[in-house]
PDB file of C-alpha atoms in Angstrom:
ATOM      1  CA  UNK A1053     -19.026  -4.772   3.187  1.00  0.00           C
ATOM      2  CA  UNK A1054     -15.704  -3.400   2.059  1.00  0.00           C
ATOM      3  CA  UNK A1055     -13.406  -5.821   0.276  1.00  0.00           C
ATOM      4  CA  UNK A1056      -9.967  -5.153  -1.179  1.00  0.00           C
ATOM      5  CA  UNK A1057      -8.271  -7.029  -3.997  1.00  0.00           C
ATOM      6  CA  UNK A1058      -4.616  -6.576  -4.893  1.00  0.00           C
ATOM      7  CA  UNK A1059      -3.048  -7.340  -8.244  1.00  0.00           C
ATOM      8  CA  UNK A1060       0.128  -6.662 -10.176  1.00  0.00           C
ATOM      9  CA  UNK A1061       2.737  -8.571  -8.242  1.00  0.00           C
ATOM     10  CA  UNK A1062       5.262 -10.879  -9.803  1.00  0.00           C
ATOM     11  CA  UNK A1063       8.921 -11.392 -10.503  1.00  0.00           C
ATOM     12  CA  UNK A1064      11.049  -8.388 -11.384  1.00  0.00           C
ATOM     13  CA  UNK A1065      14.734  -7.811 -11.946  1.00  0.00           C
ATOM     14  CA  UNK A1066      16.630  -5.308  -9.804  1.00  0.00           C
ATOM     15  CA  UNK A1067      16.337  -1.793 -11.162  1.00  0.00           C
ATOM     16  CA  UNK A1068      13.050  -2.392 -12.939  1.00  0.00           C
ATOM     17  CA  UNK A1069       9.498  -1.383 -12.039  1.00  0.00           C
ATOM     18  CA  UNK A1070       6.180  -2.926 -11.074  1.00  0.00           C
ATOM     19  CA  UNK A1071       2.801  -1.384 -10.443  1.00  0.00           C
ATOM     20  CA  UNK A1072       0.444  -2.827  -7.868  1.00  0.00           C
ATOM     21  CA  UNK A1073      -3.270  -2.141  -7.830  1.00  0.00           C
ATOM     22  CA  UNK A1074      -5.711  -2.290  -4.947  1.00  0.00           C
ATOM     23  CA  UNK A1075      -9.349  -2.237  -5.978  1.00  0.00           C
ATOM     24  CA  UNK A1076     -12.056  -1.714  -3.389  1.00  0.00           C
ATOM     25  CA  UNK A1077     -15.614  -2.955  -3.565  1.00  0.00           C
ATOM     26  CA  UNK A1078     -16.715   0.463  -2.348  1.00  0.00           C
ATOM     27  CA  UNK A1079     -15.266   3.797  -1.257  1.00  0.00           C
ATOM     28  CA  UNK A1080     -17.535   5.044   1.481  1.00  0.00           C
ATOM     29  CA  UNK A1081     -17.036   8.083   3.669  1.00  0.00           C
ATOM     30  CA  UNK A1082     -15.892   5.692   6.379  1.00  0.00           C
ATOM     31  CA  UNK A1083     -12.739   4.840   4.451  1.00  0.00           C
ATOM     32  CA  UNK A1084     -10.244   7.532   5.392  1.00  0.00           C
ATOM     33  CA  UNK A1085      -7.039   6.082   4.023  1.00  0.00           C
ATOM     34  CA  UNK A1086      -5.625   3.177   2.048  1.00  0.00           C
ATOM     35  CA  UNK A1087      -2.207   1.845   2.850  1.00  0.00           C
ATOM     36  CA  UNK A1088       0.247  -0.544   1.276  1.00  0.00           C
ATOM     37  CA  UNK A1089       2.084  -2.828   3.658  1.00  0.00           C
ATOM     38  CA  UNK A1090       4.900  -5.269   3.003  1.00  0.00           C
ATOM     39  CA  UNK A1091       5.660  -8.463   4.867  1.00  0.00           C
ATOM     40  CA  UNK A1092       8.832 -10.502   4.680  1.00  0.00           C
ATOM     41  CA  UNK A1093       9.572 -13.735   6.555  1.00  0.00           C
ATOM     42  CA  UNK A1094      10.418 -13.146  10.183  1.00  0.00           C
ATOM     43  CA  UNK A1095       9.470  -9.476  10.165  1.00  0.00           C
ATOM     44  CA  UNK A1096       6.419  -7.500  11.144  1.00  0.00           C
ATOM     45  CA  UNK A1097       4.202  -6.132   8.428  1.00  0.00           C
ATOM     46  CA  UNK A1098       5.710  -2.767   7.452  1.00  0.00           C
ATOM     47  CA  UNK A1099       3.827   0.263   6.229  1.00  0.00           C
ATOM     48  CA  UNK A1100       5.266   1.210   2.844  1.00  0.00           C
ATOM     49  CA  UNK A1101       2.962   3.956   1.584  1.00  0.00           C
ATOM     50  CA  UNK A1102      -0.426   5.425   2.409  1.00  0.00           C
ATOM     51  CA  UNK A1103      -2.848   7.878   0.903  1.00  0.00           C
ATOM     52  CA  UNK A1104      -5.996   9.552   2.081  1.00  0.00           C
ATOM     53  CA  UNK A1105      -9.011   9.275  -0.200  1.00  0.00           C
ATOM     54  CA  UNK A1106     -10.206  12.858   0.013  1.00  0.00           C
ATOM     55  CA  UNK A1107      -7.215  15.034   0.765  1.00  0.00           C
ATOM     56  CA  UNK A1108      -3.996  14.829  -1.175  1.00  0.00           C
ATOM     57  CA  UNK A1109      -1.980  13.484   1.698  1.00  0.00           C
ATOM     58  CA  UNK A1110       0.567  10.722   1.241  1.00  0.00           C
ATOM     59  CA  UNK A1111       3.105   8.923   3.377  1.00  0.00           C
ATOM     60  CA  UNK A1112       6.156   6.897   2.429  1.00  0.00           C
ATOM     61  CA  UNK A1113       8.468   4.779   4.494  1.00  0.00           C
ATOM     62  CA  UNK A1114      12.084   5.948   4.367  1.00  0.00           C
ATOM     63  CA  UNK A1115      13.072   2.757   2.573  1.00  0.00           C
ATOM     64  CA  UNK A1116      10.922   3.585  -0.473  1.00  0.00           C
ATOM     65  CA  UNK A1117      10.926   7.375  -0.560  1.00  0.00           C
ATOM     66  CA  UNK A1118      11.955   8.583  -3.988  1.00  0.00           C
ATOM     67  CA  UNK A1119      11.313   5.193  -5.596  1.00  0.00           C
ATOM     68  CA  UNK A1120       7.663   4.339  -4.894  1.00  0.00           C
ATOM     69  CA  UNK A1121       4.640   6.460  -5.729  1.00  0.00           C
ATOM     70  CA  UNK A1122       1.158   5.920  -4.354  1.00  0.00           C
ATOM     71  CA  UNK A1123      -1.795   7.273  -6.295  1.00  0.00           C
ATOM     72  CA  UNK A1124      -5.516   6.760  -6.492  1.00  0.00           C
ATOM     73  CA  UNK A1125      -8.381   6.851  -8.946  1.00  0.00           C
ATOM     74  CA  UNK A1126     -11.505   7.275  -6.880  1.00  0.00           C
ATOM     75  CA  UNK A1127     -13.776   6.724  -9.879  1.00  0.00           C
ATOM     76  CA  UNK A1128     -12.248   3.259 -10.289  1.00  0.00           C
ATOM     77  CA  UNK A1129     -12.036   2.735  -6.515  1.00  0.00           C
ATOM     78  CA  UNK A1130      -8.402   1.824  -7.049  1.00  0.00           C
ATOM     79  CA  UNK A1131      -5.173   2.766  -5.311  1.00  0.00           C
ATOM     80  CA  UNK A1132      -1.914   2.140  -7.114  1.00  0.00           C
ATOM     81  CA  UNK A1133       1.622   1.597  -5.895  1.00  0.00           C
ATOM     82  CA  UNK A1134       4.167   2.355  -8.591  1.00  0.00           C
ATOM     83  CA  UNK A1135       7.434   0.729  -7.549  1.00  0.00           C
ATOM     84  CA  UNK A1136      10.527   1.919  -9.382  1.00  0.00           C
ATOM     85  CA  UNK A1137      14.187   0.984  -9.151  1.00  0.00           C
ATOM     86  CA  UNK A1138      13.312  -2.202  -7.335  1.00  0.00           C
ATOM     87  CA  UNK A1139      15.887  -3.957  -5.193  1.00  0.00           C
ATOM     88  CA  UNK A1140      15.935  -7.460  -3.668  1.00  0.00           C
ATOM     89  CA  UNK A1141      15.093  -5.842  -0.314  1.00  0.00           C
ATOM     90  CA  UNK A1142      11.673  -4.959  -1.759  1.00  0.00           C
ATOM     91  CA  UNK A1143      10.784  -8.639  -1.995  1.00  0.00           C
ATOM     92  CA  UNK A1144       7.771  -9.611   0.066  1.00  0.00           C
ATOM     93  CA  UNK A1145       4.028 -10.005   0.126  1.00  0.00           C
ATOM     94  CA  UNK A1146       2.315  -6.674  -0.414  1.00  0.00           C
ATOM     95  CA  UNK A1147      -1.042  -6.030   1.179  1.00  0.00           C
ATOM     96  CA  UNK A1148      -3.369  -3.112   0.832  1.00  0.00           C
ATOM     97  CA  UNK A1149      -5.557  -2.156   3.752  1.00  0.00           C
ATOM     98  CA  UNK A1150      -8.242   0.364   4.631  1.00  0.00           C
ATOM     99  CA  UNK A1151      -8.491   2.550   7.703  1.00  0.00           C
ATOM    100  CA  UNK A1152     -11.285   4.713   9.057  1.00  0.00           C
ATOM    101  CA  UNK A1153      -9.023   6.364  11.635  1.00  0.00           C
ATOM    102  CA  UNK A1154      -8.528  10.040  10.889  1.00  0.00           C
ATOM    103  CA  UNK A1155      -4.939  10.253  12.042  1.00  0.00           C
ATOM    104  CA  UNK A1156      -2.123  12.026  10.294  1.00  0.00           C
ATOM    105  CA  UNK A1157      -0.570   9.538   7.941  1.00  0.00           C
ATOM    106  CA  UNK A1158       2.890   9.461   9.470  1.00  0.00           C
ATOM    107  CA  UNK A1159       1.261   8.162  12.657  1.00  0.00           C
ATOM    108  CA  UNK A1160      -1.370   5.988  10.998  1.00  0.00           C
ATOM    109  CA  UNK A1161       0.826   4.137   8.552  1.00  0.00           C
ATOM    110  CA  UNK A1162       3.605   3.010  10.855  1.00  0.00           C
ATOM    111  CA  UNK A1163       1.326   0.378  12.366  1.00  0.00           C
ATOM    112  CA  UNK A1164      -1.225  -2.136  11.162  1.00  0.00           C
ATOM    113  CA  UNK A1165      -3.338  -1.500  14.229  1.00  0.00           C
ATOM    114  CA  UNK A1166      -5.706   1.067  12.720  1.00  0.00           C
ATOM    115  CA  UNK A1167      -6.332  -0.826   9.486  1.00  0.00           C
ATOM    116  CA  UNK A1168      -9.380  -3.040   9.741  1.00  0.00           C
ATOM    117  CA  UNK A1169      -9.873  -4.371   6.229  1.00  0.00           C
ATOM    118  CA  UNK A1170      -7.138  -6.195   4.342  1.00  0.00           C
ATOM    119  CA  UNK A1171      -6.664  -7.661   0.917  1.00  0.00           C
ATOM    120  CA  UNK A1172      -5.301 -11.135   0.330  1.00  0.00           C
ATOM    121  CA  UNK A1173      -1.829  -9.924  -0.617  1.00  0.00           C
ATOM    122  CA  UNK A1174       0.267 -10.160  -3.751  1.00  0.00           C
ATOM    123  CA  UNK A1175       3.793 -11.537  -3.947  1.00  0.00           C
ATOM    124  CA  UNK A1176       6.607  -9.350  -5.247  1.00  0.00           C
ATOM    125  CA  UNK A1177       9.959 -11.009  -5.871  1.00  0.00           C
ATOM    126  CA  UNK A1178      12.943  -8.979  -6.975  1.00  0.00           C
ATOM    127  CA  UNK A1179      15.763 -11.149  -8.182  1.00  0.00           C
ATOM    128  CA  UNK A1180      18.216 -11.393 -11.017  1.00  0.00           C
TER     129      UNK A1180
END
């Protein structure tokens, strides 16, 4: 059974960087994409970035484009989220999730609906 574990969160100052990792217990052919989602109090969980595991397709929310980079190392079964030039608005709990739905990423990643396996989340706090 697929399990996801996030790591790398913490406290960061504005303008600095953090890298999150999402390690999967297995990468089977059923896992089409891995996404990073962010949740802040009072808001729905927002898709931040997604990547497919076979093709080189990626998606970024407008709020992180140009600052965040999603990458993967299939041999390590790990997907990374490099977060640069952090701002207080990036504060939240970051979750990684797996989807078996073969949709184009800009449709898949705008909703949590097609992601069936979730990690436990890791807190990111950006504050001076």
